[in-house]
Short mmCIF file of C-alpha atoms in Angstrom, two decimals:
data_model
loop_
_atom_site.label_atom_id
_atom_site.label_comp_id
_atom_site.label_asym_id
_atom_site.label_seq_id
_atom_site.Cartn_x
_atom_site.Cartn_y
_atom_site.Cartn_z
CA MET A 35 25.10 -23.69 4.73
CA LEU A 36 26.33 -24.97 1.49
CA TYR A 37 25.91 -22.17 -1.55
CA LEU A 38 25.67 -23.24 -4.89
CA ILE A 39 26.86 -20.22 -6.81
CA GLY A 40 26.21 -19.73 -10.69
CA LEU A 41 29.19 -17.51 -12.12
CA GLY A 42 27.53 -16.46 -15.48
CA LEU A 43 28.97 -16.81 -18.51
CA GLY A 44 31.72 -14.03 -19.67
CA ASP A 45 34.19 -13.80 -16.57
CA ALA A 46 34.83 -12.59 -13.21
CA LYS A 47 32.66 -9.59 -13.18
CA ASP A 48 29.47 -11.98 -14.01
CA ILE A 49 29.08 -13.38 -10.79
CA THR A 50 25.80 -11.56 -8.83
CA VAL A 51 26.28 -8.62 -6.30
CA ARG A 52 24.77 -11.67 -3.55
CA GLY A 53 26.99 -14.37 -4.66
CA LEU A 54 29.82 -12.12 -4.74
CA GLU A 55 29.26 -11.07 -0.98
CA VAL A 56 28.95 -14.95 -0.03
CA VAL A 57 32.02 -16.13 -1.69
CA ARG A 58 33.78 -13.60 0.54
CA ARG A 59 32.49 -14.98 3.65
CA CYS A 60 32.66 -18.44 3.29
CA SER A 61 34.90 -20.86 4.73
CA ARG A 62 35.86 -22.70 1.55
CA VAL A 63 35.20 -22.00 -1.72
CA TYR A 64 34.90 -24.39 -4.42
CA LEU A 65 35.05 -23.95 -8.19
CA GLU A 66 33.57 -26.61 -10.38
CA ALA A 67 36.09 -27.10 -13.39
CA TYR A 68 34.80 -30.16 -15.42
CA THR A 69 31.59 -28.88 -17.38
CA SER A 70 32.48 -25.39 -18.64
CA VAL A 71 34.92 -22.79 -18.42
CA LEU A 72 34.82 -18.65 -18.22
CA ALA A 73 36.79 -16.76 -20.48
CA VAL A 74 39.02 -16.40 -17.88
CA GLY A 75 41.15 -18.59 -15.57
CA LYS A 76 41.39 -19.43 -11.78
CA GLU A 77 43.71 -16.86 -10.81
CA ALA A 78 41.50 -14.27 -12.42
CA LEU A 79 38.57 -15.02 -10.27
CA GLU A 80 40.97 -15.64 -7.42
CA GLU A 81 41.98 -11.91 -7.65
CA PHE A 82 38.85 -10.68 -8.44
CA TYR A 83 37.38 -12.18 -5.39
CA GLY A 84 39.93 -12.10 -2.84
CA ARG A 85 39.65 -15.64 -2.27
CA LYS A 86 41.08 -18.80 -2.78
CA LEU A 87 39.57 -21.49 -4.76
CA ILE A 88 39.62 -25.20 -4.33
CA LEU A 89 39.48 -26.90 -7.88
CA ALA A 90 36.71 -29.71 -7.60
CA ASP A 91 37.25 -31.82 -10.93
CA ARG A 92 34.71 -34.80 -11.51
CA GLU A 93 36.48 -37.35 -9.63
CA GLU A 94 36.16 -34.27 -6.39
CA VAL A 95 32.71 -33.91 -7.18
CA GLU A 96 31.34 -37.68 -7.27
CA GLN A 97 34.04 -39.29 -4.84
CA GLU A 98 34.64 -36.27 -2.78
CA ALA A 99 31.52 -34.72 -2.24
CA ASP A 100 31.95 -35.30 1.59
CA ASP A 101 34.91 -33.24 1.88
CA ILE A 102 32.64 -30.31 0.28
CA LEU A 103 30.12 -30.83 2.57
CA LYS A 104 32.54 -31.07 6.03
CA ASP A 105 31.70 -29.06 8.25
CA ALA A 106 28.84 -27.35 6.49
CA ASP A 107 26.33 -27.78 8.72
CA VAL A 108 28.10 -25.62 11.14
CA SER A 109 29.89 -23.19 8.30
CA GLU A 110 29.62 -21.74 5.45
CA VAL A 111 30.93 -23.31 1.92
CA ALA A 112 30.32 -22.22 -1.40
CA PHE A 113 30.64 -24.45 -4.51
CA LEU A 114 31.14 -22.11 -7.56
CA VAL A 115 29.92 -22.93 -11.31
CA VAL A 116 29.95 -22.13 -14.72
CA GLY A 117 27.08 -20.52 -15.86
CA ASP A 118 23.92 -21.79 -13.26
CA PRO A 119 23.57 -24.72 -10.84
CA PHE A 120 20.80 -25.82 -12.65
CA GLY A 121 21.98 -25.28 -16.23
CA ALA A 122 23.72 -27.70 -18.63
CA THR A 123 24.80 -29.91 -15.63
CA THR A 124 22.55 -30.30 -12.48
CA HIS A 125 24.56 -30.38 -8.79
CA SER A 126 20.84 -32.82 -7.96
CA ASP A 127 23.82 -35.37 -6.09
CA LEU A 128 25.13 -32.89 -4.32
CA ILE A 129 22.01 -31.27 -3.48
CA LEU A 130 21.00 -34.92 -2.19
CA ARG A 131 23.77 -35.83 -0.53
CA ALA A 132 23.43 -32.41 1.46
CA ALA A 133 20.22 -32.96 2.11
CA LYS A 134 20.71 -36.73 3.78
CA LEU A 135 23.10 -34.89 5.88
CA GLY A 136 20.84 -32.26 6.70
CA ILE A 137 22.65 -29.66 5.75
CA PRO A 138 20.88 -26.39 4.44
CA TYR A 139 21.66 -25.61 0.90
CA ARG A 140 21.23 -21.88 -1.11
CA VAL A 141 20.75 -21.64 -4.91
CA ILE A 142 21.99 -18.29 -6.22
CA HIS A 143 20.87 -18.46 -9.83
CA ASN A 144 22.74 -16.79 -12.89
CA ALA A 145 22.79 -17.16 -16.63
CA SER A 146 23.84 -19.85 -18.42
CA ILE A 147 23.61 -21.17 -22.23
CA MET A 148 19.80 -22.68 -21.73
CA ASN A 149 18.41 -19.10 -21.57
CA ALA A 150 21.10 -17.02 -22.75
CA VAL A 151 20.92 -18.54 -26.39
CA GLY A 152 18.19 -16.23 -26.72
CA CYS A 153 20.87 -13.10 -27.52
CA CYS A 154 20.53 -14.63 -31.25
CA GLY A 155 17.03 -13.79 -31.56
CA LEU A 156 15.32 -17.04 -31.36
CA GLN A 157 12.47 -17.54 -28.77
CA LEU A 158 13.19 -19.41 -25.91
CA TYR A 159 9.83 -20.62 -25.90
CA ASN A 160 10.09 -22.25 -29.29
CA PHE A 161 12.96 -24.41 -27.82
CA GLY A 162 12.23 -27.78 -27.89
CA GLU A 163 14.66 -31.10 -26.05
CA THR A 164 18.66 -29.94 -25.71
CA VAL A 165 21.11 -32.43 -27.15
CA SER A 166 24.41 -33.31 -26.41
CA ILE A 167 26.85 -33.85 -29.65
CA VAL A 168 29.58 -35.87 -28.53
CA PHE A 169 32.99 -35.82 -30.08
CA TRP A 170 32.92 -39.09 -32.78
CA THR A 171 35.56 -41.52 -32.24
CA ASP A 172 36.73 -44.40 -34.82
CA SER A 173 34.73 -47.11 -32.99
CA TRP A 174 31.76 -45.02 -31.41
CA ARG A 175 29.75 -42.58 -33.53
CA PRO A 176 25.97 -42.30 -31.96
CA GLU A 177 23.54 -40.85 -34.40
CA SER A 178 20.64 -40.56 -31.26
CA PHE A 179 20.85 -36.92 -30.69
CA PHE A 180 20.25 -36.54 -34.46
CA ASP A 181 16.91 -38.25 -33.69
CA LYS A 182 15.94 -36.10 -31.05
CA MET A 183 16.73 -32.83 -33.09
CA GLU A 184 14.76 -33.85 -36.08
CA LYS A 185 11.41 -34.71 -33.54
CA ASN A 186 11.94 -30.95 -32.39
CA ARG A 187 12.33 -29.78 -36.18
CA GLN A 188 9.05 -31.40 -37.12
CA ASN A 189 7.20 -30.38 -33.88
CA GLY A 190 8.51 -26.67 -35.29
CA MET A 191 11.16 -26.50 -32.23
CA HIS A 192 14.41 -25.27 -32.28
CA THR A 193 17.24 -27.43 -31.12
CA LEU A 194 19.78 -26.04 -28.76
CA CYS A 195 22.90 -28.38 -29.40
CA LEU A 196 25.47 -28.32 -26.30
CA LEU A 197 28.87 -28.89 -27.78
CA ASP A 198 31.52 -31.87 -26.55
CA ILE A 199 33.97 -30.42 -23.86
CA LYS A 200 37.09 -33.10 -22.71
CA VAL A 201 38.65 -32.54 -19.84
CA LYS A 202 41.40 -34.21 -17.81
CA GLU A 203 40.93 -36.89 -20.57
CA GLN A 204 43.45 -39.96 -20.33
CA SER A 205 44.88 -41.96 -23.26
CA LEU A 206 44.00 -45.58 -23.33
CA GLU A 207 47.67 -46.39 -22.35
CA ASN A 208 48.00 -43.75 -19.42
CA LEU A 209 44.70 -45.39 -17.96
CA ILE A 210 45.56 -49.10 -18.51
CA LYS A 211 49.03 -48.23 -16.75
CA GLY A 212 47.19 -45.98 -13.55
CA ARG A 213 49.42 -42.57 -14.81
CA LYS A 214 47.77 -39.10 -13.99
CA ILE A 215 48.53 -37.80 -16.97
CA TYR A 216 45.95 -36.09 -19.01
CA GLU A 217 45.28 -35.63 -22.19
CA PRO A 218 44.78 -31.35 -23.45
CA PRO A 219 41.26 -30.03 -22.93
CA ARG A 220 39.20 -30.36 -26.30
CA TYR A 221 36.04 -27.94 -27.17
CA MET A 222 33.81 -29.09 -29.90
CA SER A 223 33.49 -26.21 -32.50
CA VAL A 224 30.35 -25.49 -34.43
CA ASN A 225 32.35 -26.34 -37.32
CA GLN A 226 33.22 -30.14 -36.03
CA ALA A 227 29.72 -30.33 -34.92
CA ALA A 228 27.77 -29.55 -38.20
CA GLN A 229 30.59 -31.70 -40.12
CA GLN A 230 29.21 -34.69 -38.02
CA LEU A 231 25.68 -33.72 -38.41
CA LEU A 232 26.33 -33.41 -42.52
CA GLU A 233 27.84 -37.39 -42.22
CA ILE A 234 24.69 -38.52 -40.46
CA VAL A 235 22.24 -36.81 -42.91
CA GLN A 236 24.80 -38.69 -45.67
CA ASN A 237 24.49 -41.78 -44.01
CA ARG A 238 20.52 -41.54 -43.66
CA ARG A 239 20.31 -40.65 -47.32
CA GLY A 240 22.67 -43.76 -47.97
CA ARG A 241 19.82 -45.73 -46.32
CA GLY A 242 17.08 -44.34 -48.47
CA GLU A 243 15.74 -41.78 -45.93
CA GLU A 244 15.30 -38.48 -46.12
CA PRO A 245 15.97 -36.42 -42.90
CA ALA A 246 14.21 -33.34 -41.93
CA ILE A 247 17.68 -31.55 -41.57
CA THR A 248 19.65 -31.20 -44.27
CA GLU A 249 22.49 -28.91 -45.84
CA GLU A 250 20.04 -26.08 -46.28
CA THR A 251 18.40 -25.97 -42.94
CA ILE A 252 18.93 -22.64 -41.20
CA CYS A 253 21.27 -23.06 -38.01
CA VAL A 254 23.41 -20.32 -36.02
CA GLY A 255 26.60 -20.94 -34.65
CA LEU A 256 27.21 -19.27 -30.81
CA ALA A 257 30.95 -18.50 -29.50
CA ARG A 258 31.63 -17.07 -25.98
CA VAL A 259 28.06 -16.18 -25.32
CA GLY A 260 27.96 -13.19 -22.42
CA ALA A 261 31.87 -12.63 -22.96
CA GLU A 262 33.13 -9.15 -24.81
CA ASP A 263 34.35 -11.12 -28.28
CA GLN A 264 31.06 -12.89 -28.25
CA LYS A 265 30.10 -13.87 -31.81
CA ILE A 266 27.18 -15.37 -33.62
CA ALA A 267 26.48 -16.54 -37.28
CA ALA A 268 23.25 -17.18 -38.68
CA GLY A 269 23.88 -19.44 -42.01
CA THR A 270 22.88 -22.80 -43.01
CA LEU A 271 24.14 -26.08 -41.79
CA ARG A 272 26.59 -26.50 -44.86
CA GLN A 273 27.90 -22.76 -43.91
CA MET A 274 28.09 -23.98 -40.25
CA CYS A 275 31.14 -26.57 -41.58
CA THR A 276 33.60 -23.48 -42.39
CA VAL A 277 32.03 -20.35 -40.29
CA ASP A 278 35.00 -18.78 -38.24
CA LEU A 279 33.67 -18.04 -34.96
CA GLY A 280 37.15 -18.24 -32.92
CA GLY A 281 37.94 -20.24 -30.18
CA PRO A 282 35.35 -21.81 -27.82
CA LEU A 283 33.01 -22.36 -26.00
CA GLN A 284 30.98 -22.75 -29.32
CA SER A 285 26.87 -23.96 -29.48
CA LEU A 286 24.94 -24.45 -32.30
CA VAL A 287 20.87 -24.12 -32.49
CA VAL A 288 19.29 -25.86 -35.58
CA THR A 289 16.26 -23.84 -36.02
CA GLY A 290 12.31 -25.28 -36.60
CA GLY A 291 11.06 -25.75 -39.17
CA HIS A 292 8.97 -22.09 -38.84
CA LEU A 293 10.36 -18.72 -38.04
CA HIS A 294 8.64 -15.59 -37.20
CA PRO A 295 9.04 -13.02 -39.06
CA LEU A 296 10.72 -11.12 -35.59
CA GLU A 297 13.01 -14.27 -35.61
CA MET A 298 14.14 -13.68 -39.15
CA GLU A 299 14.73 -10.32 -38.66
CA MET A 300 16.69 -10.58 -35.50
CA LEU A 301 18.93 -13.67 -37.45
CA SER A 302 19.30 -10.75 -40.04
CA LEU A 303 22.10 -9.12 -37.88
CA PHE A 304 24.17 -11.87 -37.74
CA PRO A 305 25.27 -12.47 -41.15
CA ILE A 306 28.08 -14.88 -41.92
CA PRO A 307 31.51 -12.81 -42.12
CA GLU A 308 32.97 -12.96 -45.51
CA LYS A 309 36.49 -14.65 -46.41
CA ASP A 310 39.62 -12.76 -46.42
CA MET B 1 25.62 2.10 -26.67
CA LEU B 2 22.44 0.58 -25.31
CA TYR B 3 23.02 -1.95 -22.92
CA LEU B 4 20.24 -4.46 -21.71
CA ILE B 5 20.90 -5.63 -18.24
CA GLY B 6 19.25 -8.72 -17.19
CA LEU B 7 18.26 -8.12 -13.07
CA GLY B 8 17.78 -12.27 -12.35
CA LEU B 9 14.94 -13.01 -10.13
CA GLY B 10 15.07 -12.29 -6.38
CA ASP B 11 16.00 -8.46 -5.23
CA ALA B 12 18.31 -5.90 -6.12
CA LYS B 13 21.54 -7.23 -5.01
CA ASP B 14 20.94 -10.45 -7.91
CA ILE B 15 22.21 -7.79 -10.61
CA THR B 16 25.57 -8.94 -11.72
CA VAL B 17 28.65 -7.19 -11.07
CA ARG B 18 29.03 -5.90 -14.60
CA GLY B 19 25.77 -4.85 -14.92
CA LEU B 20 25.61 -3.01 -11.02
CA GLU B 21 29.15 -1.31 -12.71
CA VAL B 22 27.34 -0.33 -16.28
CA VAL B 23 24.16 0.97 -14.18
CA ARG B 24 26.11 3.68 -12.22
CA ARG B 25 28.09 5.12 -15.44
CA CYS B 26 25.15 5.34 -17.85
CA SER B 27 23.14 8.93 -18.36
CA ARG B 28 19.76 7.24 -18.48
CA VAL B 29 18.65 3.75 -16.96
CA TYR B 30 15.27 2.44 -17.85
CA LEU B 31 13.31 -0.16 -15.62
CA GLU B 32 10.97 -2.03 -17.64
CA ALA B 33 7.78 -2.52 -15.43
CA TYR B 34 5.28 -4.97 -17.55
CA THR B 35 6.56 -8.29 -17.68
CA SER B 36 7.69 -9.36 -13.79
CA VAL B 37 8.52 -8.11 -10.56
CA LEU B 38 11.44 -8.53 -7.96
CA ALA B 39 10.62 -9.09 -4.76
CA VAL B 40 11.39 -5.67 -4.04
CA GLY B 41 10.15 -2.33 -5.71
CA LYS B 42 11.60 0.87 -7.98
CA GLU B 43 12.37 2.45 -4.71
CA ALA B 44 14.61 -0.08 -3.32
CA LEU B 45 16.65 -0.55 -6.78
CA GLU B 46 17.22 3.01 -6.73
CA GLU B 47 18.74 3.02 -3.64
CA PHE B 48 20.78 -0.18 -3.91
CA TYR B 49 22.10 1.28 -7.84
CA GLY B 50 22.28 4.82 -6.60
CA ARG B 51 20.36 5.71 -9.80
CA LYS B 52 16.86 7.24 -10.39
CA LEU B 53 15.26 4.77 -13.43
CA ILE B 54 13.06 6.04 -15.83
CA LEU B 55 10.00 3.04 -15.60
CA ALA B 56 9.02 2.07 -18.95
CA ASP B 57 5.71 0.28 -19.17
CA ARG B 58 4.37 -1.67 -22.35
CA GLU B 59 3.03 1.78 -23.76
CA GLU B 60 6.64 3.47 -23.25
CA VAL B 61 8.41 0.00 -24.63
CA GLU B 62 6.41 -0.47 -27.85
CA GLN B 63 5.30 3.48 -28.84
CA GLU B 64 8.65 5.44 -27.04
CA ALA B 65 11.71 3.27 -28.13
CA ASP B 66 12.96 6.13 -29.96
CA ASP B 67 13.01 8.16 -25.94
CA ILE B 68 14.99 5.42 -24.61
CA LEU B 69 17.43 5.40 -27.61
CA LYS B 70 17.67 9.09 -27.93
CA ASP B 71 21.44 10.06 -27.98
CA ALA B 72 22.57 6.32 -27.39
CA ASP B 73 24.62 6.90 -30.34
CA VAL B 74 26.98 8.96 -28.33
CA SER B 75 26.12 8.52 -24.83
CA GLU B 76 25.46 5.28 -22.64
CA VAL B 77 22.02 3.98 -22.05
CA ALA B 78 20.64 0.93 -19.90
CA PHE B 79 17.43 -1.02 -20.07
CA LEU B 80 16.87 -2.94 -17.07
CA VAL B 81 14.66 -6.42 -17.25
CA VAL B 82 13.89 -8.40 -14.48
CA GLY B 83 15.15 -11.89 -15.07
CA ASP B 84 16.87 -12.08 -18.34
CA PRO B 85 16.38 -9.68 -21.55
CA PHE B 86 15.89 -12.36 -23.66
CA GLY B 87 14.01 -14.79 -20.72
CA ALA B 88 10.28 -15.22 -21.76
CA THR B 89 9.66 -11.78 -23.17
CA THR B 90 12.64 -10.95 -25.98
CA HIS B 91 13.55 -6.92 -26.50
CA SER B 92 14.07 -8.11 -30.34
CA ASP B 93 12.25 -4.94 -31.35
CA LEU B 94 14.34 -2.47 -29.30
CA ILE B 95 17.37 -4.24 -29.99
CA LEU B 96 16.34 -4.20 -33.90
CA ARG B 97 15.19 -0.16 -33.72
CA ALA B 98 18.53 0.38 -32.30
CA ALA B 99 20.50 -1.45 -35.00
CA LYS B 100 18.30 0.33 -37.58
CA LEU B 101 19.92 3.61 -36.14
CA GLY B 102 23.11 2.26 -35.94
CA ILE B 103 23.60 2.23 -32.04
CA PRO B 104 25.49 -0.54 -30.90
CA TYR B 105 24.27 -2.63 -28.09
CA ARG B 106 25.20 -5.17 -25.64
CA VAL B 107 23.35 -7.50 -23.76
CA ILE B 108 24.64 -8.73 -19.38
CA HIS B 109 22.75 -11.19 -18.96
CA ASN B 110 21.12 -12.75 -15.90
CA ALA B 111 19.05 -16.14 -14.49
CA SER B 112 15.76 -15.88 -15.35
CA ILE B 113 12.68 -18.46 -14.79
CA MET B 114 13.49 -20.48 -18.08
CA ASN B 115 17.11 -21.38 -16.88
CA ALA B 116 16.37 -21.03 -12.81
CA VAL B 117 13.46 -23.53 -12.80
CA GLY B 118 15.84 -26.55 -13.21
CA CYS B 119 16.12 -25.89 -9.30
CA CYS B 120 13.21 -27.74 -8.67
CA GLY B 121 15.31 -30.69 -9.79
CA LEU B 122 13.89 -31.63 -13.42
CA GLN B 123 16.11 -31.58 -15.90
CA LEU B 124 16.56 -28.45 -18.27
CA TYR B 125 17.45 -30.52 -20.89
CA ASN B 126 13.79 -32.65 -20.86
CA PHE B 127 12.00 -29.45 -21.04
CA GLY B 128 9.65 -29.00 -23.96
CA GLU B 129 8.03 -25.57 -25.56
CA THR B 130 7.30 -23.56 -22.49
CA VAL B 131 3.56 -22.33 -22.60
CA SER B 132 1.95 -19.18 -21.08
CA ILE B 133 -1.56 -19.87 -19.48
CA VAL B 134 -3.52 -16.97 -19.21
CA PHE B 135 -6.16 -15.56 -16.90
CA TRP B 136 -9.67 -16.78 -18.48
CA THR B 137 -12.86 -14.78 -19.02
CA ASP B 138 -16.68 -15.19 -19.17
CA SER B 139 -15.93 -14.97 -23.03
CA TRP B 140 -12.45 -15.80 -23.49
CA ARG B 141 -11.55 -19.51 -22.52
CA PRO B 142 -8.52 -20.42 -24.68
CA GLU B 143 -7.22 -24.00 -24.76
CA SER B 144 -4.14 -23.89 -26.92
CA PHE B 145 -1.93 -24.11 -24.12
CA PHE B 146 -3.36 -27.51 -23.09
CA ASP B 147 -2.33 -28.69 -26.69
CA LYS B 148 1.12 -27.75 -26.15
CA MET B 149 1.49 -29.32 -22.87
CA GLU B 150 -0.25 -32.77 -24.10
CA LYS B 151 2.38 -32.45 -26.79
CA ASN B 152 5.38 -32.30 -24.30
CA ARG B 153 4.00 -34.80 -22.42
CA GLN B 154 3.43 -37.51 -24.81
CA ASN B 155 7.16 -36.72 -26.02
CA GLY B 156 8.30 -37.49 -22.46
CA MET B 157 8.92 -33.97 -21.80
CA HIS B 158 8.58 -31.32 -19.00
CA THR B 159 6.19 -27.92 -19.49
CA LEU B 160 7.28 -25.23 -17.58
CA CYS B 161 4.18 -22.86 -17.56
CA LEU B 162 4.55 -19.00 -17.02
CA LEU B 163 1.22 -17.85 -15.36
CA ASP B 164 -0.35 -14.64 -16.70
CA ILE B 165 0.24 -10.95 -15.03
CA LYS B 166 -2.31 -8.16 -15.88
CA VAL B 167 0.27 -4.67 -15.17
CA LYS B 168 -2.10 -1.32 -16.16
CA GLU B 169 -5.26 -3.10 -17.39
CA GLN B 170 -7.89 -0.61 -17.79
CA SER B 171 -11.62 -1.86 -17.29
CA LEU B 172 -13.98 -1.57 -20.17
CA GLU B 173 -15.36 1.67 -18.93
CA ASN B 174 -12.20 3.42 -18.43
CA LEU B 175 -10.92 2.21 -21.55
CA ILE B 176 -14.04 3.58 -23.28
CA LYS B 177 -13.60 6.81 -21.59
CA GLY B 178 -9.92 7.24 -22.37
CA ARG B 179 -9.48 7.40 -18.62
CA LYS B 180 -5.73 6.33 -17.49
CA ILE B 181 -7.43 4.55 -14.39
CA TYR B 182 -5.46 1.36 -14.13
CA GLU B 183 -6.82 -1.77 -11.88
CA PRO B 184 -4.43 -3.27 -9.21
CA PRO B 185 -2.38 -6.03 -10.85
CA ARG B 186 -3.16 -9.18 -11.16
CA TYR B 187 -0.90 -12.23 -11.16
CA MET B 188 -1.82 -15.64 -11.21
CA SER B 189 -1.28 -18.40 -8.65
CA VAL B 190 -0.24 -21.99 -9.28
CA ASN B 191 -4.16 -22.58 -7.87
CA GLN B 192 -5.78 -20.45 -10.04
CA ALA B 193 -3.57 -22.45 -13.05
CA ALA B 194 -4.00 -25.66 -11.91
CA GLN B 195 -7.93 -24.97 -11.67
CA GLN B 196 -8.24 -23.65 -14.76
CA LEU B 197 -6.19 -26.75 -16.53
CA LEU B 198 -8.76 -29.28 -14.18
CA GLU B 199 -11.32 -27.62 -16.12
CA ILE B 200 -9.97 -28.29 -19.57
CA VAL B 201 -9.20 -31.52 -18.60
CA GLN B 202 -13.10 -31.83 -17.45
CA ASN B 203 -13.75 -30.17 -20.99
CA ARG B 204 -11.90 -32.93 -22.89
CA ARG B 205 -13.31 -35.98 -21.21
CA GLY B 206 -17.03 -34.26 -21.57
CA ARG B 207 -16.00 -34.86 -25.60
CA GLY B 208 -15.21 -38.04 -24.85
CA GLU B 209 -11.33 -37.76 -24.83
CA GLU B 210 -8.96 -38.92 -22.60
CA PRO B 211 -6.22 -36.23 -21.63
CA ALA B 212 -2.73 -37.02 -21.53
CA ILE B 213 -2.75 -34.59 -18.85
CA THR B 214 -4.97 -35.82 -15.65
CA GLU B 215 -5.22 -34.89 -12.23
CA GLU B 216 -2.97 -37.17 -10.81
CA THR B 217 -0.05 -36.31 -13.10
CA ILE B 218 2.72 -34.60 -11.53
CA CYS B 219 3.49 -31.34 -11.25
CA VAL B 220 5.94 -28.89 -9.00
CA GLY B 221 4.64 -25.06 -8.23
CA LEU B 222 7.30 -22.72 -7.57
CA ALA B 223 6.71 -19.29 -6.02
CA ARG B 224 9.55 -16.28 -5.89
CA VAL B 225 12.69 -18.28 -7.37
CA GLY B 226 15.42 -16.98 -6.53
CA ALA B 227 14.11 -14.87 -3.51
CA GLU B 228 14.94 -15.51 0.23
CA ASP B 229 11.66 -16.85 0.50
CA GLN B 230 11.69 -19.17 -2.53
CA LYS B 231 8.75 -21.96 -2.20
CA ILE B 232 8.42 -25.41 -3.75
CA ALA B 233 6.05 -27.94 -3.94
CA ALA B 234 5.52 -31.31 -6.17
CA GLY B 235 2.35 -32.84 -5.98
CA THR B 236 -0.71 -34.19 -8.57
CA LEU B 237 -2.22 -31.56 -10.36
CA ARG B 238 -4.99 -31.85 -8.41
CA GLN B 239 -3.23 -31.09 -5.28
CA MET B 240 -1.74 -28.25 -7.01
CA CYS B 241 -5.09 -26.70 -6.91
CA THR B 242 -4.92 -26.20 -3.12
CA VAL B 243 -1.35 -25.84 -2.27
CA ASP B 244 -0.04 -22.62 -0.08
CA LEU B 245 2.76 -21.39 -1.89
CA GLY B 246 2.14 -17.42 -0.99
CA GLY B 247 2.65 -14.59 -2.80
CA PRO B 248 3.35 -13.76 -6.64
CA LEU B 249 5.45 -14.56 -8.89
CA GLN B 250 4.54 -18.16 -9.33
CA SER B 251 4.98 -21.20 -12.28
CA LEU B 252 3.80 -24.26 -12.42
CA VAL B 253 5.89 -27.41 -14.35
CA VAL B 254 3.85 -30.15 -15.53
CA THR B 255 6.36 -33.21 -15.52
CA GLY B 256 6.97 -35.42 -18.82
CA GLY B 257 5.86 -38.60 -18.47
CA HIS B 258 8.80 -40.73 -17.21
CA LEU B 259 11.20 -39.11 -14.74
CA HIS B 260 14.48 -39.62 -13.96
CA PRO B 261 15.23 -41.37 -10.72
CA LEU B 262 17.24 -38.73 -9.62
CA GLU B 263 14.47 -36.22 -10.56
CA MET B 264 12.46 -38.21 -8.21
CA GLU B 265 14.52 -37.72 -5.39
CA MET B 266 15.01 -34.06 -5.94
CA LEU B 267 11.13 -33.96 -6.16
CA SER B 268 11.20 -35.67 -2.96
CA LEU B 269 13.16 -33.10 -1.21
CA PHE B 270 9.41 -30.36 -1.97
CA PRO B 271 6.44 -31.94 -0.48
CA ILE B 272 3.09 -30.70 -0.07
CA PRO B 273 2.77 -28.85 3.23
CA GLU B 274 0.93 -30.14 5.39
CA LYS B 275 -2.31 -28.03 6.12
CA ASP B 276 -2.49 -26.29 9.77
#
């Protein structure tokens, strides 16, 4: 049996009681380590679960799924995922491989940013397509996510923007030389995302367009949702460029055109912190 | 402190470890009892949590929130919600009341159908606005949810349809006579939802329109997501009228126009069960 187990969003104690029981009895326990992070590290999880965890990074999951699935037809193997196994990243590939090998699987769900974002008071009903905002480079500055966000807003829907995470990146030099030396992880902040969005707004104006999302569009910045030190701040997109939300992980919501009065009232609980 | 605690979707063990710790130490524990149900009843929860639960029905939550919040500034009170506190129903009203009284609150998230629906293999990214399909009566047959579903499909987005739950309904006679006698709870099935949708398709054709959703549109029926006996079946909307998914709770997904190959492959894991 392959178990895909969501760990939730905060720390070790956000696993479900059922999930913890399964982790403690499985013969091998893998921790998916490339799409998200908890507020605590692998060691804290190992201590709380009382189990050694095998890190599964991107190479592992895509290229070495067979290792994960080895003997899973006759024993129990757990694959742990921050958030929910079907949150922002799906693990369809692993499930499909298991299915082809005749290995049964079971999912133990948990909160993911895809539903926990409701804590800011915007109704989950009213969210349109989710987008990912990627780090721009000098030569690669995609704007396709902005088109989706505009479409959502024109339809009166909020947009959850998942912000880029770069883990186990290699510099071009190390890549070419085949050296497995990795850059430090990078997590996009709400500030960085908002700045990129405002650049796109300017680009569009430069082309004579008036975008549906502007400096004054109401947004919500969220940091470390579900953790003890979670922070939420609602304000304009311009304000999102400088709001201080602390460390990763962060997410940005761009609201739809029309807010329900209850949504407005909830957002008023999360004012932009005053500058010192 | 007011804690809003999600219970997840299956049974008593789907609460998080953190949530269980809080439940066991709070001075009063309320169970929200009107928007959803777990596979187990209040008694099973009480036994597992080792706590008496106070049922909070619709009247309670909307009219007697002050009881729930009583002394919550000096003690700890838990409010338990099936799924996530910000899933299909938000509890903004309770939070706003707490905020006005200066009572701090904390949310302990969990899975809700809003993210667990990803288990069918359709990517959460690609879901548009969520709709609720309500039980029609002889005199009230709204079609507004269908318009939203068509809009999603025209935009290539899937639609999660939450199906109506009628709990603590009074017959007109009992309501008029002020008798607190309630009808048995009713939970809309995928079959009933699909039949209503096909009636709307017929209505539109009768008006000379060709709807964006038809008998042949690919849908997914889900029952008891997250529970041991969860069932999923993918097929046409016509097939959803007769597919046997067992008991409540059920949800229906109407797919967007274009499925990703990985989504298609995942759906193939959930064929319509053969008839006996």
